[in-house]
Coordinates of C-alpha atoms in Angstrom, one line a residue:
X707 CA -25.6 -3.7 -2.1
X708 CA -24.3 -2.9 -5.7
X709 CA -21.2 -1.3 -5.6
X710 CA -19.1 1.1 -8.1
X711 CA -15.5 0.6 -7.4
X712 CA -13.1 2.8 -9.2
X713 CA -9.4 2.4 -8.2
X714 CA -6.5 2.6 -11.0
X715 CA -4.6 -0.5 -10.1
X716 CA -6.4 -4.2 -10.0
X717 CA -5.8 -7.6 -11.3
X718 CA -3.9 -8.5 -13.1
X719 CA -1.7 -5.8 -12.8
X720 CA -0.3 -4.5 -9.4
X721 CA 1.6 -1.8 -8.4
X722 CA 1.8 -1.8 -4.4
X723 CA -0.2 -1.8 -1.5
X724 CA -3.6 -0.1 -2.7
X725 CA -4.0 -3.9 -5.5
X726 CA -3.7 -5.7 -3.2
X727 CA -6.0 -3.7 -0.9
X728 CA -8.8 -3.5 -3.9
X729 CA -8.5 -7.7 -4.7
X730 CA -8.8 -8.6 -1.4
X731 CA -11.7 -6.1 -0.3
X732 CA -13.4 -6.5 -3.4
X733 CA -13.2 -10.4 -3.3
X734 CA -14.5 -10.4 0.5
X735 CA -17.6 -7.6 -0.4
X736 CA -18.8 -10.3 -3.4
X737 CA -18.4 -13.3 -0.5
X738 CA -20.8 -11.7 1.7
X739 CA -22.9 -11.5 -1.3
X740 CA -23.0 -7.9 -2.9
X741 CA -22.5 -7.3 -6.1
X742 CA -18.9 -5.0 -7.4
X743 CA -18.6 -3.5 -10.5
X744 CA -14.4 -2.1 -10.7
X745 CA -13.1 0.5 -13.2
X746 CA -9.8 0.8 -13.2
X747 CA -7.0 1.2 -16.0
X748 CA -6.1 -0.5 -19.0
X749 CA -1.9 -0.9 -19.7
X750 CA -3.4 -2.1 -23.2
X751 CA -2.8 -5.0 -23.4
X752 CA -6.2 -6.2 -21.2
X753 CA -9.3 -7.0 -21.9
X754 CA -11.9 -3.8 -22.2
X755 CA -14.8 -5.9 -20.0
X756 CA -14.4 -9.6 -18.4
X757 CA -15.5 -10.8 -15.1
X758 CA -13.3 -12.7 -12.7
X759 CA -14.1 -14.4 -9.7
X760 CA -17.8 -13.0 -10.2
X761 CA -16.9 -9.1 -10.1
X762 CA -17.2 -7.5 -13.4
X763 CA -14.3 -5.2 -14.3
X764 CA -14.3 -2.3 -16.8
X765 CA -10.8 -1.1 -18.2
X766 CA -11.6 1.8 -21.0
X767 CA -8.8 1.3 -23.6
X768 CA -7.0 4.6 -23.1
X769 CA -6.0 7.1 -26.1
X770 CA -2.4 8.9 -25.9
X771 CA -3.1 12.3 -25.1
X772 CA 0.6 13.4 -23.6
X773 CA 1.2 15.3 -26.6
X774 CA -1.5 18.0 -26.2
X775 CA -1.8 17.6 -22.6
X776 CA 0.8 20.3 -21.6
X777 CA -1.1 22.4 -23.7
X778 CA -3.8 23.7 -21.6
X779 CA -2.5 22.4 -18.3
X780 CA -1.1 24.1 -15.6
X781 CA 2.7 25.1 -15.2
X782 CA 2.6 22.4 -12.0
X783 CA 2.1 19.5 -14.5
X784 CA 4.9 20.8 -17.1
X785 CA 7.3 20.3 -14.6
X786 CA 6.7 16.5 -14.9
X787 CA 8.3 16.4 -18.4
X788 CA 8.1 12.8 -19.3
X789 CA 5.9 11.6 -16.5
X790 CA 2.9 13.9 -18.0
X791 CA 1.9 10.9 -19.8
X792 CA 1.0 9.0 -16.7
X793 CA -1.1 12.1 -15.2
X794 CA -2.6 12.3 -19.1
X795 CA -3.6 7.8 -19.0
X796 CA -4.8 8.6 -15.5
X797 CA -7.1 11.5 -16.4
X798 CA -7.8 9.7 -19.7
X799 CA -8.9 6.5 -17.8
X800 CA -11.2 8.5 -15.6
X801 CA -12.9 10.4 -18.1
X802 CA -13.6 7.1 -20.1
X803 CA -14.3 5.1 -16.9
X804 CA -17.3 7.8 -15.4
X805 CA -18.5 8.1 -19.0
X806 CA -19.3 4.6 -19.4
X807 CA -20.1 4.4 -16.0
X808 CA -22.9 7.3 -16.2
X809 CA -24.5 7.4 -19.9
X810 CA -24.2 3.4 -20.6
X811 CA -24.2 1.6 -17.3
X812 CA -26.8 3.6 -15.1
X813 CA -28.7 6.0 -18.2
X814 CA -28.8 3.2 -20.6
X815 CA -29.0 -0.2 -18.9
X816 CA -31.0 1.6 -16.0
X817 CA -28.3 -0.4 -13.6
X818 CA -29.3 0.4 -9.6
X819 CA -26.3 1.2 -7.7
X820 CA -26.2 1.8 -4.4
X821 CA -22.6 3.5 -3.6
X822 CA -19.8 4.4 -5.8
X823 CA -16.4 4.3 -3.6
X824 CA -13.2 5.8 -5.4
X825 CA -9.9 5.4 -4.4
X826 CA -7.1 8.5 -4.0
X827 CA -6.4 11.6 -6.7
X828 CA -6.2 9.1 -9.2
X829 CA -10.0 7.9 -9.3
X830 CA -11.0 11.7 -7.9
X831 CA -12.0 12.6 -11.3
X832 CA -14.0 9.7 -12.1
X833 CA -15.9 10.7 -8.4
X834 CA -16.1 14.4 -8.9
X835 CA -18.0 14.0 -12.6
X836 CA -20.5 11.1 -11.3
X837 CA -21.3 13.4 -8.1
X838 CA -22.0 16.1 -11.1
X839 CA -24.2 13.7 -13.5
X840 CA -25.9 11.6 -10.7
X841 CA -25.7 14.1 -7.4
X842 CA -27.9 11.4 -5.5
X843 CA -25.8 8.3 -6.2
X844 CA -23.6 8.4 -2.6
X845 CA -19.7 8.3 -2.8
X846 CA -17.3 7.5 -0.6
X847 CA -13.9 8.9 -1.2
X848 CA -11.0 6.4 -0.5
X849 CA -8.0 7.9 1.3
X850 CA -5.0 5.9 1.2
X851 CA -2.5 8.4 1.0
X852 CA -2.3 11.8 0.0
X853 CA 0.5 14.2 -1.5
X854 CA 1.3 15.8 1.3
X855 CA 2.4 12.5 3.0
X856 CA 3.7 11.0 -0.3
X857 CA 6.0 13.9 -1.1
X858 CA 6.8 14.1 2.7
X859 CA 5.6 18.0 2.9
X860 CA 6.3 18.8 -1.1
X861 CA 4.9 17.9 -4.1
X862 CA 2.7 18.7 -6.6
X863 CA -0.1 21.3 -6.0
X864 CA -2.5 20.1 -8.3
X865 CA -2.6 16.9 -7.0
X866 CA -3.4 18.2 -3.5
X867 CA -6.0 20.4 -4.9
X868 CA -7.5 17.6 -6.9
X869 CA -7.6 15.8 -3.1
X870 CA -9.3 18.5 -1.1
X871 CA -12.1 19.0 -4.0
X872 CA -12.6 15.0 -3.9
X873 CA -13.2 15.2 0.2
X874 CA -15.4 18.1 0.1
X875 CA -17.8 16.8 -2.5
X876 CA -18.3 13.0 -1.6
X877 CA -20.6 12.2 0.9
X878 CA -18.5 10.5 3.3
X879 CA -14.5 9.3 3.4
X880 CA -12.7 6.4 4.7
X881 CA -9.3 6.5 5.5
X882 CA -6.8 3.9 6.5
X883 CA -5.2 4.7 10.0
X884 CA -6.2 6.7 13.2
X885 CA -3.3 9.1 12.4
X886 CA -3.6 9.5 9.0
X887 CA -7.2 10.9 10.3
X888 CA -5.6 13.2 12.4
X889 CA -3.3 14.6 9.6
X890 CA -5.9 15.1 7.2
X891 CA -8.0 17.3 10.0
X892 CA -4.8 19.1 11.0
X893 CA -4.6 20.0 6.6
X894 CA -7.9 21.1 7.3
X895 CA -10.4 18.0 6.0
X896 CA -13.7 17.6 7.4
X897 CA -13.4 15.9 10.0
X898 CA -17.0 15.0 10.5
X899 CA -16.6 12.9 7.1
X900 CA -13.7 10.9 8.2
X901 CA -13.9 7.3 8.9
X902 CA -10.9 4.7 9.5
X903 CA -10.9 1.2 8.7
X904 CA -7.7 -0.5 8.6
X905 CA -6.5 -2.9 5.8
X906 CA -5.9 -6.2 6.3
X907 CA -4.0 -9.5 5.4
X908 CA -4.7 -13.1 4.8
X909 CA -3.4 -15.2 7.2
X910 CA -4.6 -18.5 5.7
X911 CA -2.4 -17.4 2.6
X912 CA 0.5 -15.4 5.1
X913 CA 1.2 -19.1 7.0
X914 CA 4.4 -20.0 8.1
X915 CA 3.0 -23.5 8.4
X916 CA 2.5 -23.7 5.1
X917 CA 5.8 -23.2 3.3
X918 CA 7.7 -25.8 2.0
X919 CA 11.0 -25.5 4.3
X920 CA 13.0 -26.8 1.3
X921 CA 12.4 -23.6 -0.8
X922 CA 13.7 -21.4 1.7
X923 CA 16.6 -23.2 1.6
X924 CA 16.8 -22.9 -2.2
X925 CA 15.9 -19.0 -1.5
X926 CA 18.6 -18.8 0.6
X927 CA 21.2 -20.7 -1.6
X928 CA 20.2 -18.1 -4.4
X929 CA 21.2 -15.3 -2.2
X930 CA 24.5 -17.1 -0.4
X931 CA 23.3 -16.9 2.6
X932 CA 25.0 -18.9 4.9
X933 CA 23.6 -21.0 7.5
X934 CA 25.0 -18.8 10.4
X935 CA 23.9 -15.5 8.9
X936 CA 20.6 -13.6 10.4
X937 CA 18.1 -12.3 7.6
X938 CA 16.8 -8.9 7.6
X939 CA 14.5 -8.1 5.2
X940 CA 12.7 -4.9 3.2
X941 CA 9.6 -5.1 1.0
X942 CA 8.3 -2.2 -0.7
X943 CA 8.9 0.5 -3.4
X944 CA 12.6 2.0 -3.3
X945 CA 11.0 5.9 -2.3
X946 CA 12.7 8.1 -0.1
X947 CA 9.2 8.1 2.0
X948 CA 9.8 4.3 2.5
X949 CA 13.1 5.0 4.9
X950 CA 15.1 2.3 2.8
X951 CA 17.9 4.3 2.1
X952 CA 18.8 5.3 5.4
X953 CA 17.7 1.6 6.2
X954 CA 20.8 0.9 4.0
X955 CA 23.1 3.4 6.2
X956 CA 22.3 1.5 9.0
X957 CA 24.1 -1.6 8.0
X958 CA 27.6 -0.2 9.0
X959 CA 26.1 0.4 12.5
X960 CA 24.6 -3.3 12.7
X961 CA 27.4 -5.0 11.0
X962 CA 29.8 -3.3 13.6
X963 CA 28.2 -5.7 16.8
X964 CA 26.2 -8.1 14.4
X965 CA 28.7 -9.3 11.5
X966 CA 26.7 -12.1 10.6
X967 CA 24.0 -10.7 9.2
X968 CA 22.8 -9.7 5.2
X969 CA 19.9 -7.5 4.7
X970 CA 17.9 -8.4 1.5
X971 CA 15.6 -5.8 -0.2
X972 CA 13.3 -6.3 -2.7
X973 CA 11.9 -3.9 -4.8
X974 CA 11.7 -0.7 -7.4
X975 CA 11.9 2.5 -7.2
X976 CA 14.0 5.8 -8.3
X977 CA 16.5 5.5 -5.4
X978 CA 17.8 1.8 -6.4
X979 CA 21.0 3.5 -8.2
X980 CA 21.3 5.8 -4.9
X981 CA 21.4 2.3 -2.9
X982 CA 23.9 0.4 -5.3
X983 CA 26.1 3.9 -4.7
X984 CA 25.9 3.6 -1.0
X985 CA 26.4 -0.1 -0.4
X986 CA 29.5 -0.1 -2.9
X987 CA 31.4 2.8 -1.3
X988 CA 31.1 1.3 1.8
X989 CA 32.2 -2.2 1.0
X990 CA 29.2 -3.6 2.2
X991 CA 27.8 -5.3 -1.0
X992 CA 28.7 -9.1 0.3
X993 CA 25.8 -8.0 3.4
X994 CA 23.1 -6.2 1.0
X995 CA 21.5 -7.7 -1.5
X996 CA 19.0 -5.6 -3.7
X997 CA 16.5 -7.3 -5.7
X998 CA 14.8 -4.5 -8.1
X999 CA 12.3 -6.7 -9.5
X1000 CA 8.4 -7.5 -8.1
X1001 CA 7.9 -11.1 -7.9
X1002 CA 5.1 -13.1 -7.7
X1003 CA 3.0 -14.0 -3.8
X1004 CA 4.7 -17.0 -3.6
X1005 CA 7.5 -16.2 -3.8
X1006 CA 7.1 -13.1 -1.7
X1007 CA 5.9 -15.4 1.4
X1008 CA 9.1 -17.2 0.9
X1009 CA 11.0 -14.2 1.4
X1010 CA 9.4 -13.0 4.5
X1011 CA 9.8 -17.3 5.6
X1012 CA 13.4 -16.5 5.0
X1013 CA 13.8 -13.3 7.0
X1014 CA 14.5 -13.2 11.0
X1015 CA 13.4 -9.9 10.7
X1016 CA 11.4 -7.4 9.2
X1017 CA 12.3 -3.8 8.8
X1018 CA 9.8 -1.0 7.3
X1019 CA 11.3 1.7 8.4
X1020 CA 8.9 4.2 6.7
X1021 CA 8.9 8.3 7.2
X1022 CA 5.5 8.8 6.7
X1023 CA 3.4 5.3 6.1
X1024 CA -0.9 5.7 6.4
X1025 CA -1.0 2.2 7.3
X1026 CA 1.5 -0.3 5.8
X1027 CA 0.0 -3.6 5.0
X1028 CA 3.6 -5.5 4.7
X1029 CA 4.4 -5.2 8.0
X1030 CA 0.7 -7.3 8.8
X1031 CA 2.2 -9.4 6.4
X1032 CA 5.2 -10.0 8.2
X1033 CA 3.3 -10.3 11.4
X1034 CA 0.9 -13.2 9.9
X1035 CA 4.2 -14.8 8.8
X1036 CA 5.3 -15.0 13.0
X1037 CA 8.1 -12.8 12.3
X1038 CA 9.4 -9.7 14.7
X1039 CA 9.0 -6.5 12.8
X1040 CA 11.0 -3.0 13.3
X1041 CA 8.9 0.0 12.1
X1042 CA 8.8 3.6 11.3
X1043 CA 6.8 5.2 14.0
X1044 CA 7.4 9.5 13.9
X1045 CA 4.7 11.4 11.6
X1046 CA 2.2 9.9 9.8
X1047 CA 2.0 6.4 11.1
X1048 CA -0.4 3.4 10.4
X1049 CA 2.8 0.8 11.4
X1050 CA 2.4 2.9 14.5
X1051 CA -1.2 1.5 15.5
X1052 CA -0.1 -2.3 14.5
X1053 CA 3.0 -2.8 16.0
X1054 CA 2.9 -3.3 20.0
X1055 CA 6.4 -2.1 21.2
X1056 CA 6.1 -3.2 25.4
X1057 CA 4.6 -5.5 27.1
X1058 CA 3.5 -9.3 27.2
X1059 CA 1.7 -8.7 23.6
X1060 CA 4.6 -7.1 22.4
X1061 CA 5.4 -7.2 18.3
X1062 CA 8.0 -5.5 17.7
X1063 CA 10.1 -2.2 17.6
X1064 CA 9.3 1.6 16.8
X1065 CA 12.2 3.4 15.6
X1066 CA 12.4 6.9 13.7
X1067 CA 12.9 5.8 9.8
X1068 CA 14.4 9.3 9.8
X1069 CA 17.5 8.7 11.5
X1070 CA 19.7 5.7 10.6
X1071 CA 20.8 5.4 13.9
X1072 CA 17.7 4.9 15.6
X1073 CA 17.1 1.8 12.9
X1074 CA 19.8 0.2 13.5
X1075 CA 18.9 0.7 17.6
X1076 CA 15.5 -1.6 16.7
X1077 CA 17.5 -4.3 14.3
X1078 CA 20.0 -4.4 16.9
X1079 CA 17.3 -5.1 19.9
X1080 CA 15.6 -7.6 18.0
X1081 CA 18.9 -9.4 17.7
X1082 CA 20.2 -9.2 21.1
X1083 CA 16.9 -10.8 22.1
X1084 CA 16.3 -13.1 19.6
X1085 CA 14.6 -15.9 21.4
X1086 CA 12.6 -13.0 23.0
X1087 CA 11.5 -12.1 19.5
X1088 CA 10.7 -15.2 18.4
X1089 CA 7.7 -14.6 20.6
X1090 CA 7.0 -11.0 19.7
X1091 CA 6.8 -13.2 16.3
X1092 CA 4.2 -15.3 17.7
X1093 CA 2.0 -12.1 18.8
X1094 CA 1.9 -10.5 16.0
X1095 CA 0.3 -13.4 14.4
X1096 CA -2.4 -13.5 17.1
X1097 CA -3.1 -9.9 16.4
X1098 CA -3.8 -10.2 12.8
X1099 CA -6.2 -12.7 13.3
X1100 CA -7.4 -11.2 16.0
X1101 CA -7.8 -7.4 14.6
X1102 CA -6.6 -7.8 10.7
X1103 CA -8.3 -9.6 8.4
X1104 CA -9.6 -8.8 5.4
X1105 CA -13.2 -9.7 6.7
X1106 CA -13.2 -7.4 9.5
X1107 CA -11.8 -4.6 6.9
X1108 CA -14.5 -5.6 4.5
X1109 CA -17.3 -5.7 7.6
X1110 CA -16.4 -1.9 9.1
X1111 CA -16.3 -0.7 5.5
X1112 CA -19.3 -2.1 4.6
X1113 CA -21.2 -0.6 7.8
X1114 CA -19.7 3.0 6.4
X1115 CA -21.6 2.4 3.1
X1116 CA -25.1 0.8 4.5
X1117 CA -25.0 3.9 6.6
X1118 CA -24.7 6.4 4.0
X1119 CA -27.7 4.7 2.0
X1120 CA -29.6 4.6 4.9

């Protein structure tokens, strides 16, 4: 197959979950030998057309047009004051993606694809004018998240609206989680449309036989963590949807039976200040430790080496692919099950399989329930460590997620 693969974040630069989701399926569709063409956006300082490891990427250099955006938009997008510029590079890049995509790529060089897959509002508009220019071309509208999840019930309408025209006019969607499914049909999405494959990890590069032991101790020397102290650790963007605030108002509760214990977080996000607030008027900043940086893979698999448990506590979360991390990494994971729940479907919670703890990321109590069984049991969860790795290799990888996608897209051709 030839695929068109238009998603907004890709090598080199990542944002969160959804890079790291298009690299690794994108790498694994060229392995079994198709051929992917990505679009995705240009920060400016990249190059318009390369090719690395044998995909071609496209990144239209993108022209400033905040100034007259709120011109002729809707009062919706006003509200977003300085962030219009994002939603004006976003619409920008997708205009200038599809354009090349249609009139040079396919009119031009007479190129054959076979699918174009887009991924979430912000390749929608890059889907919605190549279903107008090339109606038989097949698309496949990516759903990783969507605002009503994102903005936990709020949000911006024109987003949502940009959401619902992208299901009904591709030909088929994929989504990420059995219950994200379910939430989409109970917002009224066509159900018949919906497929779910899950995401995946890479547990040859998610090893815990492969780190150096050495550097988590110079990990944990950078942090001052003591040699008797438990590790609990956070990845992901400091959001209220991603529960780590009131992951942080948990720590009195823990630190009340567990005193030897830090939590680490690493991460951005708008509520880091909020955070810093909380853990200073409570006297806990000697037991959190808040990292607002990304760093790079390697040192991330350090950081989950270092942890003796993982906490994601998430209010709404379609599918969550640090807590597979964590799992492939043999440790015990504590998860955001209510709502919207992907860490739902990977996390086993009973039973001889068992891979960690649900909890409701809504109530700071009910965390500090599922850090607090995990380390009352800790030799216990040593093994619920163990399972988790057995499950992402048995139901996880990024080969299986590349196989059940690829199935959707034959499929559709056929």
């Amino acid at each position: 197959m030839k695929i068109a693969f238009f998603v907004w974040e890709y090598w080199p630069r990542l944002v969160g979950g959804l890079g790291t989701y298009a690299i690794e399926i994108t790498k694994k569709f060229k392995e079994m030998g198709h051929e992917v063409t990505v679009f995705t956006l240009n920060d400016g300082t990249l190059k318009t057309l390369e090719e690395w490891d044998g995909i071609e990427i496209h990144r239209p250099m993108l022209v400033d047009s905040s100034k007259v955006f709120p011109i002729f938009v809707r009062e919706d997008l006003k509200r977003w004051g300085t962030h219009i510029k994002f939603f004006s590079d976003i619409f920008s890049y997708n205009y200038l993606s599809a354009s090349k995509f249609v009139n040079l790529l396919v009119k031009r060089k007479k190129e054959k694809f076979d699918v174009v897959a887009f991924h979430d509002w912000l390749a929608a508009f890059a889907g919605a004018i190549i279903e107008k220019e090339i109606p038989s071309l097949p698309t496949v509208f990516h759903v990783h998240s969507i605002e009503e999840q994102r903005a936990l019930g709020g949000g911006s309408q024109v987003i949502k609206e940009i959401e619902r025209e992208a299901a009904r006019d591709a030909d088929s969607m994929i989504t990420v989680s059995y219950s994200m499914k379910d939430f989409l049909v109970s917002l009224g999405y066509p159900k018949e449309k919906i497929n779910v494959c899950y995401n995946g990890c890479d547990p040859e590069k998610y090893n815990p036989k492969k780190v150096d032991p050495r550097k988590v101790e110079e990990l944990k020397k950078l942090y001052g963590i003591k040699p008797e102290e438990k590790v609990i650790f956070f990845i992901g963007r400091l959001t209220a949807v991603k529960g780590v605030y009131n992951l942080v108002n948990a720590m009195p509760l823990v630190l009340e039976e567990f005193p030897q214990v830090k939590l680490v977080i690493l991460g951005k996000g708008e509520q880091y200040q909020d955070l810093i607030t909380f853990v200073q008027q409570h006297n806990i900043g000697n037991k959190v430790i808040i990292r607002s940086e990304w760093v790079s893979e390697e040192e991330r698999i350090l950081h989950y080496a270092m942890a003796d448990v993982c906490v994601f506590p998430s209010l709404s979360e379609p599918f969550g692919i640090v807590s597979l991390e964590a799992m492939a990494m043999e440790k015990p994971v504590v998860v955001g099950a209510s709502g919207v729940s992907g860490l739902r479907e990977q996390v086993i919670p009973s039973g001889p399989n068992r891979t960690g703890v649900h909890v409701d990321g809504n109530k700071p109590e009910d965390i500090a329930w599922g850090i607090k069984e995990v380390l009352r049991n800790f030799e216990e969860a040593k093994k619920w460590g163990k399972n988790g790795r057995k499950r992402v290799l048995k139901e996880f990888t990024w080969e299986k997620a590349a196989k059940r996608t690829l199935a959707i897209y034959e499929k559709l051709i056929k």
